[in-house]
Tab-separated table of C-alpha atoms and ligand atoms in Angstrom:
chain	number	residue	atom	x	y	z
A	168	UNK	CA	26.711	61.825	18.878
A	169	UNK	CA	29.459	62.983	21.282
A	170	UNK	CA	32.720	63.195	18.892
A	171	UNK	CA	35.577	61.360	20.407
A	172	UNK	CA	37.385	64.879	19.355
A	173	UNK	CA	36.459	68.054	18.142
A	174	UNK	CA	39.306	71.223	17.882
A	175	UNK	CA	38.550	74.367	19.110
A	176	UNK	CA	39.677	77.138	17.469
A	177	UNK	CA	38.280	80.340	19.035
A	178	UNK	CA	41.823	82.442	19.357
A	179	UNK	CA	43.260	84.609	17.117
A	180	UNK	CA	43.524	81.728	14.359
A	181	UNK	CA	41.068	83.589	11.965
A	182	UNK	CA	42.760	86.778	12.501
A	183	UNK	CA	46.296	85.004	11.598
A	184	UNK	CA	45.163	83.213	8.751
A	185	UNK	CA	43.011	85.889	7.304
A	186	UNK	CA	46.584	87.899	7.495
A	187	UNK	CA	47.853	84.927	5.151
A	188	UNK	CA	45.288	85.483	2.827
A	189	UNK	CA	45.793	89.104	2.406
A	190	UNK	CA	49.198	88.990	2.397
A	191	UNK	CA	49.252	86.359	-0.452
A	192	UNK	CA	51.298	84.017	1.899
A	193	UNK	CA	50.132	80.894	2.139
A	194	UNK	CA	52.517	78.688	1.020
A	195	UNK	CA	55.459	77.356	2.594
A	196	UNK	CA	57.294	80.429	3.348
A	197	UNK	CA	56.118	82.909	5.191
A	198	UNK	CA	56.622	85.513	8.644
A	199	UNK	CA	54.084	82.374	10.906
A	200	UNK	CA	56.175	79.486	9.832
A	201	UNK	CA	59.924	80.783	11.451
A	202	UNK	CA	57.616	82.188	14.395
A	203	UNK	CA	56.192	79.102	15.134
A	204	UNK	CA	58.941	76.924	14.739
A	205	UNK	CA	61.318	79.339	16.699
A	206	UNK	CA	58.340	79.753	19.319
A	207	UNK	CA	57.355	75.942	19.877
A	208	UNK	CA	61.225	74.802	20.239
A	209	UNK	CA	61.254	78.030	22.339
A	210	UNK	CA	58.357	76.652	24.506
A	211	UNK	CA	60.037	73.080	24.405
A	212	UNK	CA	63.692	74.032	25.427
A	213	UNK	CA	64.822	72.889	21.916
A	214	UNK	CA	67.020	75.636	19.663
A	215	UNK	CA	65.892	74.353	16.290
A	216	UNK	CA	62.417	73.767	14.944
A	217	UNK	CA	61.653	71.901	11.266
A	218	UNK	CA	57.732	72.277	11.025
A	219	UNK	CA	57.058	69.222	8.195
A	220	UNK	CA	53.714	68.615	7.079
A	221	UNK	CA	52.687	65.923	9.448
A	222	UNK	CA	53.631	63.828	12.357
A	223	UNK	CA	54.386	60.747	10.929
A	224	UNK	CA	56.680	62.210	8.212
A	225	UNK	CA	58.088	64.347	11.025
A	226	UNK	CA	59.174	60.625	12.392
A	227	UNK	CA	59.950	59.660	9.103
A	228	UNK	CA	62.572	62.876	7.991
A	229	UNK	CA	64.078	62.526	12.139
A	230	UNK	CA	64.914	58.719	11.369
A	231	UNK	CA	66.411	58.707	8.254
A	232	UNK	CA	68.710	62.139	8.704
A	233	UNK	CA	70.149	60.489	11.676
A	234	UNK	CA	71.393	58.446	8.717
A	235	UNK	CA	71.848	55.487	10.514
A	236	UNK	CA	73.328	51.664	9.055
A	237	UNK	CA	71.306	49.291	7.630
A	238	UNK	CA	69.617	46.988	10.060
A	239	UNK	CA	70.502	49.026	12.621
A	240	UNK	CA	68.018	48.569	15.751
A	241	UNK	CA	66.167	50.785	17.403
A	242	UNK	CA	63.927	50.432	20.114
A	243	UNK	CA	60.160	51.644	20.613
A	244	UNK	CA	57.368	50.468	22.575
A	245	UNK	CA	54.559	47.777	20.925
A	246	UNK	CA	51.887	49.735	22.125
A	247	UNK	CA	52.364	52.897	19.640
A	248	UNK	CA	50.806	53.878	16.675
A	249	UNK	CA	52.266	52.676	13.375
A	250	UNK	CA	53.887	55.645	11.950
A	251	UNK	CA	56.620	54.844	14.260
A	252	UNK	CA	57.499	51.599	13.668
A	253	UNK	CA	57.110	52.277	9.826
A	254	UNK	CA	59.761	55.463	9.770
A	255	UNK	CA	62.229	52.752	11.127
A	256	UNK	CA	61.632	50.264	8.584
A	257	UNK	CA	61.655	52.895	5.457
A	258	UNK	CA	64.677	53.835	6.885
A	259	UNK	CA	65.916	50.272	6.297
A	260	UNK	CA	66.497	49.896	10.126
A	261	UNK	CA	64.793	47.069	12.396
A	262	UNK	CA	61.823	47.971	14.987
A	263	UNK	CA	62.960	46.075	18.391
A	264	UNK	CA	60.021	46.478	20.950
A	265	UNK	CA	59.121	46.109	24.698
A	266	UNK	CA	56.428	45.882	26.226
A	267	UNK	CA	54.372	48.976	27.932
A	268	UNK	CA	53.253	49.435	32.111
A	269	UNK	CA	49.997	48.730	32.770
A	270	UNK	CA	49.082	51.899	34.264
A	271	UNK	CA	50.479	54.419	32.213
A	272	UNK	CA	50.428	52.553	29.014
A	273	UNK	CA	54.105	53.777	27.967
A	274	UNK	CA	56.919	51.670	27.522
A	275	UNK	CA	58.209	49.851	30.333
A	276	UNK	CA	61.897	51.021	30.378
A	277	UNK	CA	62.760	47.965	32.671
A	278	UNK	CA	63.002	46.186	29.616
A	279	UNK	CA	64.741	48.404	27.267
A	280	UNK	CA	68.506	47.504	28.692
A	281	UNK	CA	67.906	43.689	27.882
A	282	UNK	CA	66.667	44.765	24.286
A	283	UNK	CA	70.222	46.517	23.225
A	284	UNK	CA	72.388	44.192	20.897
A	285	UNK	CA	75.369	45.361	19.246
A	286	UNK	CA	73.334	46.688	16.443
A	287	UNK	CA	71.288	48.825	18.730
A	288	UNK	CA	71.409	52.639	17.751
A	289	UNK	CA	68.998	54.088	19.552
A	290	UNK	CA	65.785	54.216	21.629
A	291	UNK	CA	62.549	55.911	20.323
A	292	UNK	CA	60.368	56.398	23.306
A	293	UNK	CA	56.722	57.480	23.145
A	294	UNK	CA	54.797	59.402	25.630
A	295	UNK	CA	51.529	58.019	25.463
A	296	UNK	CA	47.778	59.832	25.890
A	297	UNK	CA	49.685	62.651	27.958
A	298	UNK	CA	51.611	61.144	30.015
A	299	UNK	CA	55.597	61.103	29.827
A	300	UNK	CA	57.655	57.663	29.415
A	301	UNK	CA	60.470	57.690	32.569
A	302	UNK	CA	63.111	59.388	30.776
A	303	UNK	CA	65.895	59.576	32.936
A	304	UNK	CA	66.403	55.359	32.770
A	305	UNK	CA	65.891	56.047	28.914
A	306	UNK	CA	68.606	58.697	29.104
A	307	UNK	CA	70.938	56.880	31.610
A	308	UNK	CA	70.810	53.951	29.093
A	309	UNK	CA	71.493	56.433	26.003
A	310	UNK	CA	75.192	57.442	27.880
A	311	UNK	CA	75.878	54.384	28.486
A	312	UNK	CA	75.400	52.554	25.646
A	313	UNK	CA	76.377	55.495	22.897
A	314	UNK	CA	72.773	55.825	22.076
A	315	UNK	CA	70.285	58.445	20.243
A	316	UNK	CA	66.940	59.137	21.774
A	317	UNK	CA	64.299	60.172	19.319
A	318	UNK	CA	60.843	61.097	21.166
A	319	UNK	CA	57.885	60.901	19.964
A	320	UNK	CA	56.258	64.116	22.079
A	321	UNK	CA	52.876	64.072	19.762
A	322	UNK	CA	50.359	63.045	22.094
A	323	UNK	CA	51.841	64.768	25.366
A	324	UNK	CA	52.069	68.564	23.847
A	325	UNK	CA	52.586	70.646	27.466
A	326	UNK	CA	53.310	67.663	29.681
A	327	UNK	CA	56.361	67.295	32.027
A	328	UNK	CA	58.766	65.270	32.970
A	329	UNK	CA	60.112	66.153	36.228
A	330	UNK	CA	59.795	69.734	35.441
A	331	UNK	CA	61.019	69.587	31.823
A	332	UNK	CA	58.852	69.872	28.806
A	333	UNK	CA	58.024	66.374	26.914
A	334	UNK	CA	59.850	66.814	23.244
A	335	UNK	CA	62.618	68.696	25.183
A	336	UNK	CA	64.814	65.838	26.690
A	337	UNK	CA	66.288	62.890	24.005
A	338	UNK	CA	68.554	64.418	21.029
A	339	UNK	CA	65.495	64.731	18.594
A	340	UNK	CA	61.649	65.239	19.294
A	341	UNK	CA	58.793	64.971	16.593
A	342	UNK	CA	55.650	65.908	16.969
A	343	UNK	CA	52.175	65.958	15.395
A	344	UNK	CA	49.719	68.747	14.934
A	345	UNK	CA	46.599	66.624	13.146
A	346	UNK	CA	43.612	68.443	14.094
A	347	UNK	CA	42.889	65.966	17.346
A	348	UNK	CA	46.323	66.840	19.082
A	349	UNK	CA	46.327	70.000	21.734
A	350	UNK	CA	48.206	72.078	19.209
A	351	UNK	CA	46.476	71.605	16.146
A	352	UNK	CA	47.028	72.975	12.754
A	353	UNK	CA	44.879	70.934	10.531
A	354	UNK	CA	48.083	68.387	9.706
A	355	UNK	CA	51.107	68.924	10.554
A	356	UNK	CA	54.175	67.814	12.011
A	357	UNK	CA	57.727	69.627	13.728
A	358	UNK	CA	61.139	67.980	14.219
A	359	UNK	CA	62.618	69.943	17.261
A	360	UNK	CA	66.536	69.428	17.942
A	361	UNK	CA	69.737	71.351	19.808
A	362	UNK	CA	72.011	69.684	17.165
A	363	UNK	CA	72.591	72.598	14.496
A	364	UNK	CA	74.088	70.299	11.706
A	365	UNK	CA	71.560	67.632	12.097
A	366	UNK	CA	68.736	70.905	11.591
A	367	UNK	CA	70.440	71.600	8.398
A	368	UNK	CA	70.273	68.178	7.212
A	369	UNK	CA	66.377	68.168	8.204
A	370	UNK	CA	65.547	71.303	6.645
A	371	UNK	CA	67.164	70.819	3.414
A	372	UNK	CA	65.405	67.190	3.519
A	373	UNK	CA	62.197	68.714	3.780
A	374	UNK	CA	63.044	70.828	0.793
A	375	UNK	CA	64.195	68.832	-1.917
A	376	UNK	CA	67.836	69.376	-0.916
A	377	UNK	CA	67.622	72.405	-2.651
A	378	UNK	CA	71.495	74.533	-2.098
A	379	UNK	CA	71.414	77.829	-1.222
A	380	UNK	CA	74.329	78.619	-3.859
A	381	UNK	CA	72.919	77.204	-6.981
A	382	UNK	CA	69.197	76.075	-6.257
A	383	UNK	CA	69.059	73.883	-8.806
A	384	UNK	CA	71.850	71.540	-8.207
A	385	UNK	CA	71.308	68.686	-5.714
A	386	UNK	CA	73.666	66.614	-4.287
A	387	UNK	CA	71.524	64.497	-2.296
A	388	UNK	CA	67.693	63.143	-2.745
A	389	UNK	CA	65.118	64.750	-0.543
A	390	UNK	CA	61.481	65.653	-0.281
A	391	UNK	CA	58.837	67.762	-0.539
A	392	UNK	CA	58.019	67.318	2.937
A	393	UNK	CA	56.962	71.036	3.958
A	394	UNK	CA	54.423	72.575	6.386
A	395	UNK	CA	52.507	75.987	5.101
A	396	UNK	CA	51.797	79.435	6.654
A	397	UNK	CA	48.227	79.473	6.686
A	398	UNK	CA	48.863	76.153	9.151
A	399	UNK	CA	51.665	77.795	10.650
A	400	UNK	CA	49.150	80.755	11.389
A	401	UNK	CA	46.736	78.447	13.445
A	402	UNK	CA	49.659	76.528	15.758
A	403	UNK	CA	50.875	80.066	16.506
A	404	UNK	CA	47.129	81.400	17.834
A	405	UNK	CA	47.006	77.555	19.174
A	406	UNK	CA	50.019	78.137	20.949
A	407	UNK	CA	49.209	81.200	22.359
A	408	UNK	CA	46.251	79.650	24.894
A	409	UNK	CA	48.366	76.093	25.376
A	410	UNK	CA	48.670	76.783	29.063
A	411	UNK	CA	44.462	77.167	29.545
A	412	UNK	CA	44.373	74.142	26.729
A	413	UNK	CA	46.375	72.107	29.367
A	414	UNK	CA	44.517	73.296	32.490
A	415	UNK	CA	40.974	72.040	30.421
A	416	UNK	CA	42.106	68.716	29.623
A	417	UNK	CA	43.410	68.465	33.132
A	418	UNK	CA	40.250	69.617	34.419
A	419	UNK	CA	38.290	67.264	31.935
A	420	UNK	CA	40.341	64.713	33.517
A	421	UNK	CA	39.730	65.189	37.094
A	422	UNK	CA	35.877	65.078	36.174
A	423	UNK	CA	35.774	61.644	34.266
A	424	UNK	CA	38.361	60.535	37.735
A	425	UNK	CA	36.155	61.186	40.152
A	426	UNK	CA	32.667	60.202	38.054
A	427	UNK	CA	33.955	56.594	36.710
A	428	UNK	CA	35.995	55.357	40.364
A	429	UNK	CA	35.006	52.442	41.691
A	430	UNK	CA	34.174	50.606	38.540
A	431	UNK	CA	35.678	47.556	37.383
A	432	UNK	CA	38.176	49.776	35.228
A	433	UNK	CA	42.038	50.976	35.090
A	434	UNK	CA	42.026	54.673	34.996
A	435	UNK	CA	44.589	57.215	33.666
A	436	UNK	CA	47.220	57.877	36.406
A	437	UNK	CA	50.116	60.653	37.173
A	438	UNK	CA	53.006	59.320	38.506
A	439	UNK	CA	54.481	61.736	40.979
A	440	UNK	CA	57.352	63.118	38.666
A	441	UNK	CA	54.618	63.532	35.683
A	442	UNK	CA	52.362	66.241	34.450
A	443	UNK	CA	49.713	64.217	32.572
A	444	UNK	CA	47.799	66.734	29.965
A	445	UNK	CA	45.139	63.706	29.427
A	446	UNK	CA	45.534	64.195	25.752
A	447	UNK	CA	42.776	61.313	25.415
A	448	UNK	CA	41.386	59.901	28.475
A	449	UNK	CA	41.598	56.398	28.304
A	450	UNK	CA	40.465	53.744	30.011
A	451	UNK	CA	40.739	49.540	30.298
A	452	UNK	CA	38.366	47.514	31.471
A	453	UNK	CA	38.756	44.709	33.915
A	454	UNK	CA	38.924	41.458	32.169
A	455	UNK	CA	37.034	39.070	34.607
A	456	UNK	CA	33.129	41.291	34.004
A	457	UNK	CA	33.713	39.712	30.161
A	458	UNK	CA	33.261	42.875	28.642
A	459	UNK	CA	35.907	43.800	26.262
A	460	UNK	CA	36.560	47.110	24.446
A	461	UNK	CA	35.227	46.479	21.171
A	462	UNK	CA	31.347	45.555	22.893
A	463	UNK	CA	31.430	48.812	25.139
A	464	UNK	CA	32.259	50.701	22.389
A	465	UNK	CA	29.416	49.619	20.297
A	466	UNK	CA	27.152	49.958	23.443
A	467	UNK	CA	28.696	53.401	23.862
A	468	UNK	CA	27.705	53.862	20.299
A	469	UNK	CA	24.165	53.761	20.332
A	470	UNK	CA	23.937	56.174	23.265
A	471	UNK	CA	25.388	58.422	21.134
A	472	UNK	CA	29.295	58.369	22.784
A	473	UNK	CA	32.051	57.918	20.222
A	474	UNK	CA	35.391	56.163	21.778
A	475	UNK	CA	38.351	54.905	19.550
A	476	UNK	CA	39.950	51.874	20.262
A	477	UNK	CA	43.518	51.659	21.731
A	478	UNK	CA	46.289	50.879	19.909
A	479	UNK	CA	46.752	47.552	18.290
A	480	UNK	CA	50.617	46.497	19.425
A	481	UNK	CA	53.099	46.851	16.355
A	482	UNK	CA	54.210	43.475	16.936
A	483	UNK	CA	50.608	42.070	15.933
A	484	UNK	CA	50.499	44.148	13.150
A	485	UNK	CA	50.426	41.615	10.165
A	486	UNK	CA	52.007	44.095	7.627
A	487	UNK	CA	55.099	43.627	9.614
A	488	UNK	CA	54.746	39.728	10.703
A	489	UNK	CA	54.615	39.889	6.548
A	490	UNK	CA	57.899	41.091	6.670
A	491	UNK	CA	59.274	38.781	9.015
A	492	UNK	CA	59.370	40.910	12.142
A	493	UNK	CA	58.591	39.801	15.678
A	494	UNK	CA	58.170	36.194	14.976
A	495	UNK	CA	57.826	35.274	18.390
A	496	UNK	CA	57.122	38.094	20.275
A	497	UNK	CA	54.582	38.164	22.713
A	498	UNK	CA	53.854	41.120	24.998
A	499	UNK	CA	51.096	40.509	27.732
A	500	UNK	CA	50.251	43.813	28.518
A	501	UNK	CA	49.896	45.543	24.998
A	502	UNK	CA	48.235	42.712	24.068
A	503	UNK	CA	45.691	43.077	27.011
A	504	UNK	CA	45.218	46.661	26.749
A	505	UNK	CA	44.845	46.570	22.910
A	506	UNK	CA	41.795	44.565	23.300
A	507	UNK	CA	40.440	45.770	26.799
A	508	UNK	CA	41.283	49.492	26.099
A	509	UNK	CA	39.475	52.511	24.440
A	510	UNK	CA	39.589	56.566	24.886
A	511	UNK	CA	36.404	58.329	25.562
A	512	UNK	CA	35.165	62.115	24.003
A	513	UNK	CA	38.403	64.578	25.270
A	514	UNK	CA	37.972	67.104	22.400
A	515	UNK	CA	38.862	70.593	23.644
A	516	UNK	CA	35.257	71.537	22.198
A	517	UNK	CA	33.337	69.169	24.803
A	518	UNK	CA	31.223	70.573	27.711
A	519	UNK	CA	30.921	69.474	31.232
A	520	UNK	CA	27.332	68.195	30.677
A	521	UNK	CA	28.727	66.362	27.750
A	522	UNK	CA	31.405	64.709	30.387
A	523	UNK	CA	28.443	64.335	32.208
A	524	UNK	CA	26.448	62.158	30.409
A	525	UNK	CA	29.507	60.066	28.838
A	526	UNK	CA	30.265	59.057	32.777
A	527	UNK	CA	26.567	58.051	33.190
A	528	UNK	CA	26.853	56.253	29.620
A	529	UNK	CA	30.039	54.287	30.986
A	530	UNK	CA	28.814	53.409	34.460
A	531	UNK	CA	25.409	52.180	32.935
A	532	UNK	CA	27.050	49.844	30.564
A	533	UNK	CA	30.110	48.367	33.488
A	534	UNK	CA	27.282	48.295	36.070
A	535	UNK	CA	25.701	46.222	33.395
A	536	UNK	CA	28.438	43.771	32.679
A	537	UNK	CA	28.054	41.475	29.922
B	840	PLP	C1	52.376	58.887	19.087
B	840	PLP	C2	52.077	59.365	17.692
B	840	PLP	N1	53.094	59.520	16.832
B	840	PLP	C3	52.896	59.918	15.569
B	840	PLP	C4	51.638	60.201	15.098
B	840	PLP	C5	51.458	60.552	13.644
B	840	PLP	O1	51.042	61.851	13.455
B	840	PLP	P1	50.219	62.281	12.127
B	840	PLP	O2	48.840	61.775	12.282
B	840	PLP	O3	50.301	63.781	12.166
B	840	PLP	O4	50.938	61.713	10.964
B	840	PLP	C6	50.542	60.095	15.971
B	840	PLP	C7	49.193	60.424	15.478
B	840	PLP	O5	48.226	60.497	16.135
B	840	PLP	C8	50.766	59.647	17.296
B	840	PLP	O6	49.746	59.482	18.141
């Protein structure tokens, strides 16, 4: 079987975390955890970096130390994975969505503007498979309007967005460094910010609210929410290659392009102010053969090619139609994609003959049609 993703980890990351295990540090302080915090904002154009032990609590910590009202709104794209929709509602704030484009399968920011209410606090967009959401619109709307931008930069580690690093632009970026994302430590998760108070708030958040003065004494409830050296170890080495990480799954890319065109499928694309790092190379296939994503991927299956299914739009979710959200929401494209859409193999681990055979897999079974 072809994983759909499989890390590779052939830098200095056993060097680093043998250095943890000498040292005795391999708990949550440590000389690798300020390095790669400091180093990743660094890399990011961010000044402060909380690492947190995974994405979705990375989310999680951003949304509720921005301390905003209850039932405040915010924001985010359908076609996203849960953890962000849930941070918002633990947070005791309500998930607003809009719909996503049908080529680059982020939110459509054409309809963000008609989604602000008075309750509106911010907008949480979501880069999606490597490729950057239009931020300036996002941004232009966030001056406006008095609003907060938290991104969600975990599947777009690298890309750009007109020049500028994804998870460098709205006031807060999280991140996620589960062992399928470009930088991966294992789990893991960062917070990245310019605001120095709100930093604070999300490092002594992460840490039980533990005071500096009297550690002890708490004046506020937090969490044990904290990342660890030995993982810290791995990002670093991780971190160190990124740029030849990047240039792989860019050159992965190009070869699934130019081996699966002229099939009756929708294709990643790089709009011209984007630098797509093809964190998972997706694909969605034409509706009219009567092949939908769920069949191909069994086919794919038993040729040995594993694919994951595309996201499943938050507003179909039915934990949250169980809590009375998005009643009547419909959103054609998520809804499309969700069923029509799937990622094939893009581990950093997989070989050009592996590519190869995938693309013969995939035109076998469209060629084929129902
Ligand atoms: C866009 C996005 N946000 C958040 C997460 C959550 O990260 P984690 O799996 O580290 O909790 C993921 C996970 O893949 C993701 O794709």
């Amino acid at each position: 079987m072809i994983p759909v993703n499989e890390p590779l980890l052939n830098g200095n990351e056993l060097k680093y975390v043998s250095e943890c295990v000498k040292t005795g540090w391999i708990s949550s302080a440590g000389k690798f955890i300020t390095e790669f915090e400091e180093n990743w904002a660094a890399y990011c154009g961010m000044k402060h970096g909380i690492a947190v032990c995974n994405g979705t609590i990375a989310l999680e910590l951003a949304v509720e130390a921005l301390g905003f009202p209850r039932e405040s709104e915010i924001i985010l794209p359908s076609f996203t994975i849960i953890s962000c929709a849930q941070a918002i509602t633990k947070s005791g704030c309500v998930p607003v969505v809009v719909d996503c484009e049908p080529d680059t399968w982020c939110m459509d920011v054409s309809q963000v503007e008609k989604a602000i209410t008075a309750k509106t606090k911010a907008i949480m967009p979501v880069h999606i498979y490597g490729h950057p959401v239009d931020m300036d619109p996002i941004m232009g709307l966030a001056e406006k309007h008095g609003l907060i931008i938290i991104e969600d930069a975990a599947e777009v580690h690298g890309a750009e967005y007109k020049g500028k690093k994804c998870g460098g632009i709205g006031h807060v970026s999280c991140f996620s460094f589960f062992a399928n994302k470009i930088i991966a430590t294992g789990e893991g998760g960062m917070v990245l910010t310019d605001d120095e108070m709100l930093a604070e708030k999300l490092r002594s958040y992460r840490n039980l609210c533990f005071q500096d003065k009297q550690r002890f004494l708490h004046e506020e409830i937090g969490h044990n929410y904290r990342f660890t050296n030995v993982q810290a170890a791995i990002g670093l080495a991780q971190l160190e290659r990124i740029e030849e990480t990047v240039e792989r799954k860019r050159a992965m890319a190009r070869k699934y392009t130019s081996g699966l065109r002229e099939l009756p499928i929708r294709l990643p694309v790089e709009r011209p102010w984007a630098k797509n790092v093809y964190w998972m190379y997706g694909l969605v296939i034409d509706e009219k053969i009567g092949l939908d994503a769920k069949e191909l991927a069994k086919r794919l299956r038993t040729a040995g090619v594993e694919t994951r299914p595309f996201f499943l739009g938050i507003h179909e979710q039915p934990v949250f139609k169980k809590m009375g959200f998005f009643k009547d929401v419909s959103l054609p494209v998520t809804e499309r994609i969700a069923r029509q859409g799937l990622y094939l193999p893009s581990g950093q681990a997989i070989t050009d003959e592996q590519i190869d055979y995938v693309i013969e897999q995939v035109r076998r079974e469209l060629l084929r049609g129902t």
